mmCIF file of C-alpha atoms and ligand atoms in Angstrom:
data_model
loop_
_atom_site.group_PDB
_atom_site.id
_atom_site.type_symbol
_atom_site.label_atom_id
_atom_site.label_comp_id
_atom_site.label_asym_id
_atom_site.label_seq_id
_atom_site.Cartn_x
_atom_site.Cartn_y
_atom_site.Cartn_z
ATOM 1 C CA MET A 1 -1.845 -7.692 -16.965
ATOM 2 C CA LYS A 2 -0.120 -10.902 -15.012
ATOM 3 C CA VAL A 3 -0.747 -11.833 -11.438
ATOM 4 C CA GLY A 4 1.522 -14.794 -10.304
ATOM 5 C CA GLY A 5 2.288 -15.472 -13.893
ATOM 6 C CA LYS A 6 -1.210 -15.880 -15.368
ATOM 7 C CA TYR A 7 -2.414 -13.209 -17.364
ATOM 8 C CA TYR A 8 -5.814 -11.480 -16.180
ATOM 9 C CA ARG A 9 -8.159 -8.982 -17.193
ATOM 10 C CA THR A 10 -10.100 -7.149 -14.448
ATOM 11 C CA ILE A 11 -13.417 -8.361 -15.706
ATOM 12 C CA TYR A 12 -14.209 -11.243 -18.332
ATOM 13 C CA PRO A 13 -17.172 -13.646 -19.280
ATOM 14 C CA VAL A 14 -17.294 -17.094 -17.228
ATOM 15 C CA GLY A 15 -20.145 -19.887 -17.253
ATOM 16 C CA GLY A 16 -20.642 -19.790 -21.063
ATOM 17 C CA GLY A 17 -20.809 -16.382 -21.362
ATOM 18 C CA GLN A 18 -23.678 -15.993 -18.806
ATOM 19 C CA SER A 19 -21.930 -14.457 -16.051
ATOM 20 C CA VAL A 20 -18.642 -12.213 -15.405
ATOM 21 C CA GLU A 21 -15.880 -12.703 -13.129
ATOM 22 C CA VAL A 22 -14.057 -9.747 -11.471
ATOM 23 C CA ILE A 23 -11.209 -9.393 -8.663
ATOM 24 C CA ASP A 24 -12.598 -8.067 -5.360
ATOM 25 C CA GLN A 25 -10.197 -5.070 -4.791
ATOM 26 C CA ARG A 26 -11.976 -4.805 -1.526
ATOM 27 C CA ARG A 27 -9.337 -7.515 -0.595
ATOM 28 C CA LEU A 28 -6.141 -6.842 -2.067
ATOM 29 C CA PRO A 29 -3.410 -6.250 -1.457
ATOM 30 C CA HIS A 30 -3.373 -8.972 1.071
ATOM 31 C CA GLU A 31 -5.598 -11.352 -0.907
ATOM 32 C CA PHE A 32 -6.294 -12.069 -4.379
ATOM 33 C CA ALA A 33 -9.958 -13.233 -4.875
ATOM 34 C CA LEU A 34 -12.400 -13.577 -7.877
ATOM 35 C CA VAL A 35 -16.206 -12.794 -7.271
ATOM 36 C CA ARG A 36 -18.816 -13.971 -10.209
ATOM 37 C CA LEU A 37 -21.512 -11.662 -11.223
ATOM 38 C CA ALA A 38 -24.396 -13.554 -12.428
ATOM 39 C CA SER A 39 -27.281 -10.931 -12.104
ATOM 40 C CA LEU A 40 -28.143 -7.216 -11.886
ATOM 41 C CA ASP A 41 -27.985 -7.226 -8.651
ATOM 42 C CA ASP A 42 -24.756 -8.597 -8.241
ATOM 43 C CA ALA A 43 -23.170 -5.990 -10.616
ATOM 44 C CA VAL A 44 -24.803 -3.228 -8.708
ATOM 45 C CA ARG A 45 -23.646 -4.350 -5.326
ATOM 46 C CA ALA A 46 -20.009 -4.989 -6.890
ATOM 47 C CA ILE A 47 -19.928 -1.048 -8.013
ATOM 48 C CA ALA A 48 -21.571 0.136 -4.787
ATOM 49 C CA ASP A 49 -19.300 -1.839 -2.546
ATOM 50 C CA MET A 50 -16.614 -1.153 -4.598
ATOM 51 C CA ILE A 51 -15.558 -4.420 -5.081
ATOM 52 C CA VAL A 52 -14.724 -2.949 -8.837
ATOM 53 C CA ARG A 53 -13.572 0.540 -9.193
ATOM 54 C CA GLY A 54 -11.992 3.039 -11.599
ATOM 55 C CA ALA A 55 -13.931 4.807 -14.173
ATOM 56 C CA PRO A 56 -13.141 2.630 -16.822
ATOM 57 C CA LEU A 57 -13.907 -0.564 -15.018
ATOM 58 C CA ILE A 58 -17.164 0.520 -13.574
ATOM 59 C CA GLY A 59 -18.089 1.304 -16.992
ATOM 60 C CA ALA A 60 -17.374 -1.983 -17.942
ATOM 61 C CA THR A 61 -19.099 -3.630 -15.189
ATOM 62 C CA GLY A 62 -22.097 -1.314 -15.847
ATOM 63 C CA ALA A 63 -22.046 -2.693 -19.571
ATOM 64 C CA TYR A 64 -21.934 -6.387 -18.101
ATOM 65 C CA GLY A 65 -24.813 -5.556 -15.705
ATOM 66 C CA MET A 66 -26.581 -4.605 -18.157
ATOM 67 C CA ALA A 67 -26.510 -7.690 -20.052
ATOM 68 C CA LEU A 68 -27.151 -9.661 -16.963
ATOM 69 C CA ALA A 69 -30.101 -8.011 -16.324
ATOM 70 C CA LEU A 70 -31.600 -8.586 -19.905
ATOM 71 C CA LYS A 71 -30.416 -12.191 -19.199
ATOM 72 C CA ALA A 72 -33.561 -12.315 -16.878
ATOM 73 C CA ASP A 73 -35.822 -9.862 -18.349
ATOM 74 C CA ALA A 74 -35.190 -8.384 -21.849
ATOM 75 C CA ALA A 75 -38.630 -6.190 -21.619
ATOM 76 C CA THR A 76 -38.266 -2.178 -22.156
ATOM 77 C CA ALA A 77 -39.253 -1.673 -18.417
ATOM 78 C CA ALA A 78 -36.788 -3.872 -17.293
ATOM 79 C CA LEU A 79 -33.980 -2.482 -19.688
ATOM 80 C CA GLU A 80 -34.679 1.180 -18.108
ATOM 81 C CA GLU A 81 -34.794 -0.131 -14.474
ATOM 82 C CA ALA A 82 -31.617 -1.624 -14.888
ATOM 83 C CA ARG A 83 -30.072 1.591 -16.440
ATOM 84 C CA ARG A 84 -31.706 3.551 -13.629
ATOM 85 C CA ARG A 85 -30.194 1.080 -10.830
ATOM 86 C CA LEU A 86 -26.658 1.057 -12.481
ATOM 87 C CA VAL A 87 -26.120 4.615 -12.828
ATOM 88 C CA ALA A 88 -27.288 5.708 -9.779
ATOM 89 C CA THR A 89 -24.639 3.349 -8.070
ATOM 90 C CA ARG A 90 -21.581 6.035 -8.328
ATOM 91 C CA PRO A 91 -22.557 9.736 -9.873
ATOM 92 C CA THR A 92 -18.974 10.955 -10.539
ATOM 93 C CA ALA A 93 -17.390 8.554 -13.359
ATOM 94 C CA VAL A 94 -19.384 9.407 -16.422
ATOM 95 C CA THR A 95 -17.963 6.151 -17.857
ATOM 96 C CA LEU A 96 -20.618 4.410 -16.274
ATOM 97 C CA ARG A 97 -23.406 6.174 -17.941
ATOM 98 C CA TRP A 98 -21.577 6.292 -21.253
ATOM 99 C CA ALA A 99 -21.126 2.429 -21.080
ATOM 100 C CA VAL A 100 -24.571 1.694 -19.971
ATOM 101 C CA ASP A 101 -26.203 3.948 -22.730
ATOM 102 C CA GLU A 102 -23.995 2.510 -25.135
ATOM 103 C CA VAL A 103 -25.705 -1.231 -24.101
ATOM 104 C CA VAL A 104 -28.944 0.530 -24.482
ATOM 105 C CA ALA A 105 -28.304 1.936 -28.071
ATOM 106 C CA ALA A 106 -27.092 -1.455 -29.150
ATOM 107 C CA VAL A 107 -29.999 -3.560 -28.025
ATOM 108 C CA ALA A 108 -33.445 -1.235 -27.566
ATOM 109 C CA PRO A 109 -33.910 -1.485 -31.409
ATOM 110 C CA LEU A 110 -33.657 -5.104 -31.431
ATOM 111 C CA PRO A 111 -36.468 -7.490 -30.752
ATOM 112 C CA VAL A 112 -36.835 -8.781 -27.001
ATOM 113 C CA GLY A 113 -35.410 -12.008 -27.745
ATOM 114 C CA GLU A 114 -32.210 -10.868 -29.163
ATOM 115 C CA ARG A 115 -31.315 -8.224 -26.526
ATOM 116 C CA ALA A 116 -29.579 -10.141 -23.870
ATOM 117 C CA ALA A 117 -26.951 -12.045 -26.339
ATOM 118 C CA ALA A 118 -26.489 -8.620 -28.221
ATOM 119 C CA ALA A 119 -25.697 -6.646 -24.595
ATOM 120 C CA PHE A 120 -23.241 -9.206 -23.789
ATOM 121 C CA ARG A 121 -21.715 -8.768 -27.145
ATOM 122 C CA CYS A 122 -21.620 -4.914 -26.677
ATOM 123 C CA ALA A 123 -20.210 -5.276 -23.415
ATOM 124 C CA ALA A 124 -17.220 -7.219 -24.562
ATOM 125 C CA GLU A 125 -16.581 -5.060 -27.539
ATOM 126 C CA LEU A 126 -16.535 -2.068 -25.363
ATOM 127 C CA CYS A 127 -14.072 -3.972 -22.874
ATOM 128 C CA ASP A 128 -11.947 -4.426 -25.804
ATOM 129 C CA GLU A 129 -12.099 -1.167 -26.784
ATOM 130 C CA ASP A 130 -11.029 0.213 -23.438
ATOM 131 C CA VAL A 131 -7.840 -2.491 -23.550
ATOM 132 C CA ALA A 132 -6.831 -0.983 -26.628
ATOM 133 C CA ALA A 133 -7.483 2.676 -25.626
ATOM 134 C CA CYS A 134 -5.350 2.288 -22.833
ATOM 135 C CA ALA A 135 -2.474 0.408 -24.829
ATOM 136 C CA ALA A 136 -2.461 3.492 -26.946
ATOM 137 C CA ILE A 137 -2.448 5.660 -23.813
ATOM 138 C CA GLY A 138 0.515 3.766 -22.900
ATOM 139 C CA GLU A 139 2.582 4.488 -26.078
ATOM 140 C CA TYR A 140 1.870 7.935 -26.248
ATOM 141 C CA GLY A 141 2.657 8.348 -22.553
ATOM 142 C CA LYS A 142 5.747 6.636 -22.871
ATOM 143 C CA ARG A 143 7.165 8.946 -25.703
ATOM 144 C CA LEU A 144 6.164 11.581 -23.471
ATOM 145 C CA LEU A 145 8.285 10.156 -20.387
ATOM 146 C CA ALA A 146 11.159 9.520 -22.769
ATOM 147 C CA GLU A 147 11.472 13.036 -23.688
ATOM 148 C CA LEU A 148 11.224 13.791 -19.941
ATOM 149 C CA ALA A 149 13.833 11.662 -19.144
ATOM 150 C CA LYS A 150 16.413 13.238 -21.376
ATOM 151 C CA GLN A 151 16.286 16.194 -18.919
ATOM 152 C CA HIS A 152 17.212 13.982 -15.954
ATOM 153 C CA PRO A 153 19.768 11.776 -17.475
ATOM 154 C CA GLY A 154 21.694 9.173 -15.464
ATOM 155 C CA ARG A 155 19.117 8.343 -12.868
ATOM 156 C CA PRO A 156 15.543 7.084 -12.818
ATOM 157 C CA LEU A 157 12.661 9.068 -13.728
ATOM 158 C CA ASN A 158 10.314 10.090 -10.910
ATOM 159 C CA VAL A 159 6.395 9.915 -11.679
ATOM 160 C CA LEU A 160 4.047 10.610 -8.754
ATOM 161 C CA THR A 161 0.836 9.296 -9.292
ATOM 162 C CA HIS A 162 -2.417 9.673 -6.981
ATOM 163 C CA CYS A 163 -5.149 6.822 -6.165
ATOM 164 C CA ASN A 164 -5.288 3.992 -8.526
ATOM 165 C CA ALA A 165 -5.488 4.449 -12.295
ATOM 166 C CA GLY A 166 -3.758 1.184 -12.891
ATOM 167 C CA TRP A 167 -4.668 -1.780 -14.746
ATOM 168 C CA LEU A 168 -7.085 -2.678 -12.034
ATOM 169 C CA ALA A 169 -8.900 0.790 -12.545
ATOM 170 C CA THR A 170 -9.591 -0.367 -16.412
ATOM 171 C CA VAL A 171 -9.942 -3.582 -18.170
ATOM 172 C CA ASP A 172 -6.549 -3.747 -18.699
ATOM 173 C CA TYR A 173 -3.185 -1.698 -18.772
ATOM 174 C CA GLY A 174 -4.137 1.277 -16.869
ATOM 175 C CA THR A 175 -4.537 5.209 -17.796
ATOM 176 C CA ALA A 176 -2.044 6.780 -15.724
ATOM 177 C CA LEU A 177 -0.012 3.512 -14.900
ATOM 178 C CA ALA A 178 -0.039 2.475 -18.995
ATOM 179 C CA PRO A 179 2.830 4.906 -19.714
ATOM 180 C CA VAL A 180 4.600 3.622 -16.671
ATOM 181 C CA TYR A 181 4.388 0.021 -17.931
ATOM 182 C CA LYS A 182 5.357 0.680 -21.366
ATOM 183 C CA ALA A 183 8.369 2.600 -20.305
ATOM 184 C CA HIS A 184 9.516 0.212 -17.659
ATOM 185 C CA ASP A 185 8.815 -2.632 -20.301
ATOM 186 C CA ALA A 186 11.204 -0.706 -22.870
ATOM 187 C CA GLY A 187 14.150 -0.563 -20.276
ATOM 188 C CA MET A 188 13.715 2.964 -19.359
ATOM 189 C CA PRO A 189 14.888 3.413 -15.551
ATOM 190 C CA ILE A 190 11.624 4.617 -13.759
ATOM 191 C CA HIS A 191 10.073 5.112 -10.323
ATOM 192 C CA VAL A 192 6.791 6.094 -9.071
ATOM 193 C CA TRP A 193 5.931 7.645 -5.801
ATOM 194 C CA VAL A 194 2.538 6.198 -4.969
ATOM 195 C CA ASP A 195 -0.023 8.292 -2.818
ATOM 196 C CA GLU A 196 -1.444 6.372 -0.428
ATOM 197 C CA THR A 197 -5.094 8.190 -1.214
ATOM 198 C CA ARG A 198 -6.802 8.128 2.144
ATOM 199 C CA PRO A 199 -9.676 7.280 2.965
ATOM 200 C CA ARG A 200 -9.751 4.046 1.151
ATOM 201 C CA ASN A 201 -6.002 3.870 0.414
ATOM 202 C CA GLN A 202 -6.405 2.836 -3.330
ATOM 203 C CA GLY A 203 -2.593 3.945 -3.726
ATOM 204 C CA ALA A 204 -1.466 1.884 -0.997
ATOM 205 C CA SER A 205 -3.276 -1.223 -1.594
ATOM 206 C CA LEU A 206 -3.869 -1.263 -5.268
ATOM 207 C CA THR A 207 -1.425 0.984 -7.248
ATOM 208 C CA ALA A 208 1.681 -0.136 -4.992
ATOM 209 C CA TRP A 209 0.464 -3.988 -5.400
ATOM 210 C CA GLU A 210 -0.053 -3.794 -9.361
ATOM 211 C CA LEU A 211 3.419 -1.974 -9.414
ATOM 212 C CA GLY A 212 5.138 -4.826 -7.381
ATOM 213 C CA GLN A 213 3.177 -7.578 -9.326
ATOM 214 C CA HIS A 214 5.027 -5.652 -12.414
ATOM 215 C CA GLY A 215 8.488 -5.406 -10.986
ATOM 216 C CA VAL A 216 8.092 -1.423 -11.187
ATOM 217 C CA PRO A 217 10.166 0.440 -8.616
ATOM 218 C CA HIS A 218 8.020 2.566 -6.602
ATOM 219 C CA THR A 219 7.596 3.813 -3.083
ATOM 220 C CA VAL A 220 4.266 4.654 -1.100
ATOM 221 C CA ILE A 221 4.195 8.193 0.330
ATOM 222 C CA ALA A 222 1.463 9.638 2.848
ATOM 223 C CA ASP A 223 -0.707 11.951 0.847
ATOM 224 C CA ASN A 224 0.599 15.077 2.455
ATOM 225 C CA ALA A 225 4.135 14.296 1.127
ATOM 226 C CA GLY A 226 4.003 14.881 -2.400
ATOM 227 C CA GLY A 227 4.294 18.656 -2.240
ATOM 228 C CA HIS A 228 7.418 18.302 -0.060
ATOM 229 C CA LEU A 229 9.089 16.061 -2.434
ATOM 230 C CA MET A 230 8.061 18.473 -5.405
ATOM 231 C CA GLN A 231 9.847 21.310 -3.709
ATOM 232 C CA HIS A 232 12.895 19.288 -3.156
ATOM 233 C CA GLY A 233 13.161 18.057 -7.033
ATOM 234 C CA ARG A 234 12.215 14.559 -6.356
ATOM 235 C CA VAL A 235 9.407 14.512 -8.662
ATOM 236 C CA ASP A 236 9.757 15.032 -12.409
ATOM 237 C CA VAL A 237 6.074 14.603 -13.439
ATOM 238 C CA CYS A 238 2.906 13.774 -12.176
ATOM 239 C CA ILE A 239 0.642 11.461 -13.998
ATOM 240 C CA VAL A 240 -3.211 10.987 -12.515
ATOM 241 C CA GLY A 241 -6.438 9.443 -14.120
ATOM 242 C CA SER A 242 -9.574 10.981 -14.194
ATOM 243 C CA ASP A 243 -13.362 10.090 -13.741
ATOM 244 C CA ARG A 244 -14.955 12.904 -15.612
ATOM 245 C CA THR A 245 -13.239 15.403 -17.670
ATOM 246 C CA THR A 246 -15.030 18.564 -19.087
ATOM 247 C CA ALA A 247 -15.077 19.738 -22.716
ATOM 248 C CA THR A 248 -12.649 22.399 -21.708
ATOM 249 C CA GLY A 249 -10.036 20.325 -20.015
ATOM 250 C CA ASP A 250 -10.890 20.439 -16.211
ATOM 251 C CA VAL A 251 -10.108 16.994 -14.483
ATOM 252 C CA CYS A 252 -12.142 15.411 -11.864
ATOM 253 C CA ASN A 253 -10.274 12.565 -9.861
ATOM 254 C CA LYS A 254 -10.074 11.106 -6.674
ATOM 255 C CA ILE A 255 -10.087 13.462 -3.720
ATOM 256 C CA GLY A 256 -6.779 15.206 -3.305
ATOM 257 C CA THR A 257 -5.512 15.528 -7.025
ATOM 258 C CA TYR A 258 -6.135 19.222 -7.088
ATOM 259 C CA LEU A 259 -3.805 19.899 -4.049
ATOM 260 C CA LYS A 260 -0.960 17.705 -5.884
ATOM 261 C CA ALA A 261 -1.675 19.867 -9.015
ATOM 262 C CA LEU A 262 -1.244 22.870 -7.265
ATOM 263 C CA ALA A 263 1.850 21.681 -5.809
ATOM 264 C CA ALA A 264 2.993 20.598 -9.071
ATOM 265 C CA ARG A 265 2.262 24.161 -10.571
ATOM 266 C CA ASP A 266 4.250 26.077 -7.905
ATOM 267 C CA CYS A 267 6.926 23.694 -8.263
ATOM 268 C CA SER A 268 7.146 23.830 -11.905
ATOM 269 C CA VAL A 269 6.599 19.961 -12.008
ATOM 270 C CA PRO A 270 4.498 19.010 -15.168
ATOM 271 C CA PHE A 271 1.054 17.579 -14.181
ATOM 272 C CA TYR A 272 -0.611 15.212 -16.766
ATOM 273 C CA ALA A 273 -3.751 13.386 -16.671
ATOM 274 C CA ALA A 274 -4.441 10.315 -18.502
ATOM 275 C CA LEU A 275 -7.851 9.319 -19.658
ATOM 276 C CA THR A 276 -9.909 7.540 -22.192
ATOM 277 C CA GLY A 277 -11.996 9.587 -24.838
ATOM 278 C CA ALA A 278 -15.106 7.894 -22.711
ATOM 279 C CA THR A 279 -14.074 9.764 -19.921
ATOM 280 C CA ILE A 280 -14.836 13.233 -21.405
ATOM 281 C CA ASP A 281 -18.029 14.638 -20.910
ATOM 282 C CA TRP A 282 -18.892 16.836 -23.678
ATOM 283 C CA GLU A 283 -21.799 18.713 -22.145
ATOM 284 C CA ILE A 284 -19.740 20.473 -19.429
ATOM 285 C CA THR A 285 -17.353 23.146 -19.401
ATOM 286 C CA ASP A 286 -16.975 23.913 -15.801
ATOM 287 C CA GLY A 287 -16.040 21.237 -13.742
ATOM 288 C CA VAL A 288 -16.261 22.696 -10.283
ATOM 289 C CA ALA A 289 -19.644 23.718 -10.809
ATOM 290 C CA GLN A 290 -20.957 21.235 -13.138
ATOM 291 C CA ILE A 291 -19.529 17.868 -11.833
ATOM 292 C CA PRO A 292 -21.385 15.803 -9.056
ATOM 293 C CA ILE A 293 -19.124 14.793 -6.437
ATOM 294 C CA GLU A 294 -19.844 11.414 -4.729
ATOM 295 C CA GLU A 295 -20.228 11.847 -1.014
ATOM 296 C CA ARG A 296 -19.538 8.385 0.621
ATOM 297 C CA SER A 297 -19.858 7.281 3.820
ATOM 298 C CA PRO A 298 -18.047 8.941 6.826
ATOM 299 C CA ASP A 299 -17.144 5.591 8.125
ATOM 300 C CA GLU A 300 -14.254 5.449 5.384
ATOM 301 C CA VAL A 301 -12.637 7.977 7.154
ATOM 302 C CA ARG A 302 -13.512 6.772 10.442
ATOM 303 C CA TRP A 303 -12.205 3.137 10.044
ATOM 304 C CA VAL A 304 -9.119 1.904 8.268
ATOM 305 C CA ALA A 305 -8.887 -1.501 7.010
ATOM 306 C CA GLY A 306 -5.609 -3.629 7.173
ATOM 307 C CA ARG A 307 -4.056 -6.857 8.246
ATOM 308 C CA THR A 308 -2.542 -7.396 11.717
ATOM 309 C CA ALA A 309 0.712 -8.896 12.310
ATOM 310 C CA GLY A 310 -1.088 -12.309 12.609
ATOM 311 C CA GLY A 311 -2.703 -12.193 9.193
ATOM 312 C CA GLU A 312 -6.011 -11.481 10.414
ATOM 313 C CA GLN A 313 -7.880 -8.657 7.986
ATOM 314 C CA VAL A 314 -9.310 -6.142 10.575
ATOM 315 C CA ALA A 315 -10.867 -2.355 10.524
ATOM 316 C CA VAL A 316 -9.753 -0.120 13.286
ATOM 317 C CA ASN A 317 -11.440 3.197 14.218
ATOM 318 C CA VAL A 318 -8.701 6.166 14.218
ATOM 319 C CA LEU A 319 -11.341 8.826 15.248
ATOM 320 C CA PRO A 320 -12.492 10.256 18.956
ATOM 321 C CA GLU A 321 -15.972 8.784 19.680
ATOM 322 C CA GLY A 322 -18.387 11.465 18.788
ATOM 323 C CA SER A 323 -16.290 13.539 15.992
ATOM 324 C CA PRO A 324 -18.057 13.707 12.668
ATOM 325 C CA ALA A 325 -16.339 13.210 9.605
ATOM 326 C CA GLN A 326 -16.852 14.231 5.963
ATOM 327 C CA ASN A 327 -15.671 11.971 2.757
ATOM 328 C CA PRO A 328 -16.115 13.828 -0.655
ATOM 329 C CA GLY A 329 -14.848 11.147 -3.023
ATOM 330 C CA PHE A 330 -13.471 13.417 -5.887
ATOM 331 C CA ASP A 331 -12.240 17.061 -6.716
ATOM 332 C CA VAL A 332 -11.889 18.830 -9.811
ATOM 333 C CA THR A 333 -8.446 20.131 -10.887
ATOM 334 C CA PRO A 334 -9.048 22.928 -13.137
ATOM 335 C CA ALA A 335 -7.605 23.118 -16.660
ATOM 336 C CA ARG A 336 -5.181 25.816 -15.727
ATOM 337 C CA LEU A 337 -2.996 23.411 -13.724
ATOM 338 C CA VAL A 338 -3.093 20.622 -16.155
ATOM 339 C CA THR A 339 0.207 20.605 -18.478
ATOM 340 C CA GLY A 340 -1.620 18.333 -20.785
ATOM 341 C CA ILE A 341 -4.039 15.141 -21.488
ATOM 342 C CA ILE A 342 -2.787 11.827 -22.544
ATOM 343 C CA THR A 343 -5.399 10.082 -24.472
ATOM 344 C CA GLU A 344 -5.612 7.063 -27.062
ATOM 345 C CA ARG A 345 -5.340 9.668 -29.415
ATOM 346 C CA GLY A 346 -2.369 11.225 -28.793
ATOM 347 C CA VAL A 347 -1.586 14.101 -25.858
ATOM 348 C CA CYS A 348 -3.279 17.674 -25.958
ATOM 349 C CA PRO A 349 -3.318 21.050 -24.152
ATOM 350 C CA ALA A 350 -5.838 20.785 -21.625
ATOM 351 C CA THR A 351 -8.137 23.192 -23.609
ATOM 352 C CA ALA A 352 -11.595 23.128 -25.472
ATOM 353 C CA GLU A 353 -9.350 23.210 -28.958
ATOM 354 C CA GLY A 354 -6.774 20.862 -27.787
ATOM 355 C CA LEU A 355 -9.352 17.919 -26.675
ATOM 356 C CA ARG A 356 -11.620 19.079 -29.909
ATOM 357 C CA ARG A 357 -8.824 18.276 -32.139
ATOM 358 C CA LEU A 358 -8.291 14.968 -31.083
ATOM 359 C CA PHE A 359 -12.117 13.992 -30.964
ATOM 360 C CA PRO A 360 -13.392 16.195 -33.965
ATOM 361 C CA GLU A 361 -16.270 13.474 -34.384
ATOM 362 C CA VAL A 362 -18.204 14.442 -31.376
HETATM 363 O O1 MRU B 1 -13.186 5.608 -6.061
HETATM 364 P P1 MRU B 1 -12.299 4.938 -7.226
HETATM 365 O O2 MRU B 1 -11.315 4.051 -6.566
HETATM 366 O O3 MRU B 1 -13.548 4.469 -8.191
HETATM 367 O O4 MRU B 1 -11.725 6.054 -8.048
HETATM 368 C C1 MRU B 1 -10.863 5.949 -8.813
HETATM 369 C C2 MRU B 1 -9.864 7.425 -9.448
HETATM 370 O O5 MRU B 1 -10.014 8.332 -8.861
HETATM 371 C C3 MRU B 1 -8.979 6.910 -10.346
HETATM 372 O O6 MRU B 1 -8.295 7.630 -10.564
HETATM 373 C C4 MRU B 1 -9.934 7.192 -11.817
HETATM 374 O O7 MRU B 1 -11.205 6.492 -11.760
HETATM 375 C C5 MRU B 1 -9.272 7.244 -13.098
HETATM 376 S S1 MRU B 1 -9.377 5.457 -13.505
HETATM 377 C C6 MRU B 1 -8.461 4.970 -14.721
#
């Protein structure tokens, strides 16, 4: 996607292919800054500190992190240590483990001297695959949005999304936002309700920013406003991303997604998850019981970052001294609340049969 007229992916090789550059997402929306990752340590820090975030981008960074590690030491012990450190950074998004394991499988059979170059090639291929998958999600999702728009002639289609599952969360295009971009580019009138997504405000800071860059009409709402808007017919469809999806269609996504799905069901608003096949954990069938939910620092609840009227980037404390806080990063929306899943292979019901039909080879 374009920033200030220039095409960017969220991660790309630089320095003769020996390093990668990423967008520092902690600084958005007020500053667009690029960060160079040149080592395994850099990649681990980028994922853990959320310089990069979003399941597919975390996976891409993990894959390049393996390549950066092997550049320094390609012995089998180093390979295993790099895998361990990268996978430990964020436990919920299964794409990270998947991408790192793809690199391990590609390089482990090779002589040590060939491993680093092969890892860089593998990471680049995974990035290209993610871009193609997200573009395909966009096409399938656009058709779905066009069908829904027929039910609401003469006005823009109102889409509600949670967190950021746009191009910043992937290598390009996004998952939940790819259909929005494709529909908008095709001339369909569309408007997005953007949940702010406390505590880190990925909606307010990232989704609103990227929609604005692309000229998509949108409105940021407090996290708790969605149910009210649905009750009053002001949301036509919800589309969210996923960090891990069970083989049975349970969808794990940013904390607060479940509450939106409950409200959507109560108000008969269709609720879709858009995700690439790499986000499906085929080994599990019960998301609530089996998906590890990342517990992040309570400081993310306590401190809110922003920019003052004078332009200074600051963090302010919004809690009373001494009040404890807790910060689960994700929740699980059971398949029964999900109208359908939009993937790079098409749209299916959120069921084991639906997913298997699209991915028969797994
Ligand atoms: O904690 P984050 O910002 O990495 O969480 C991101 C999300 O929950 C996204 O909705 C999810 O990764 C889907 S991204 C295409």
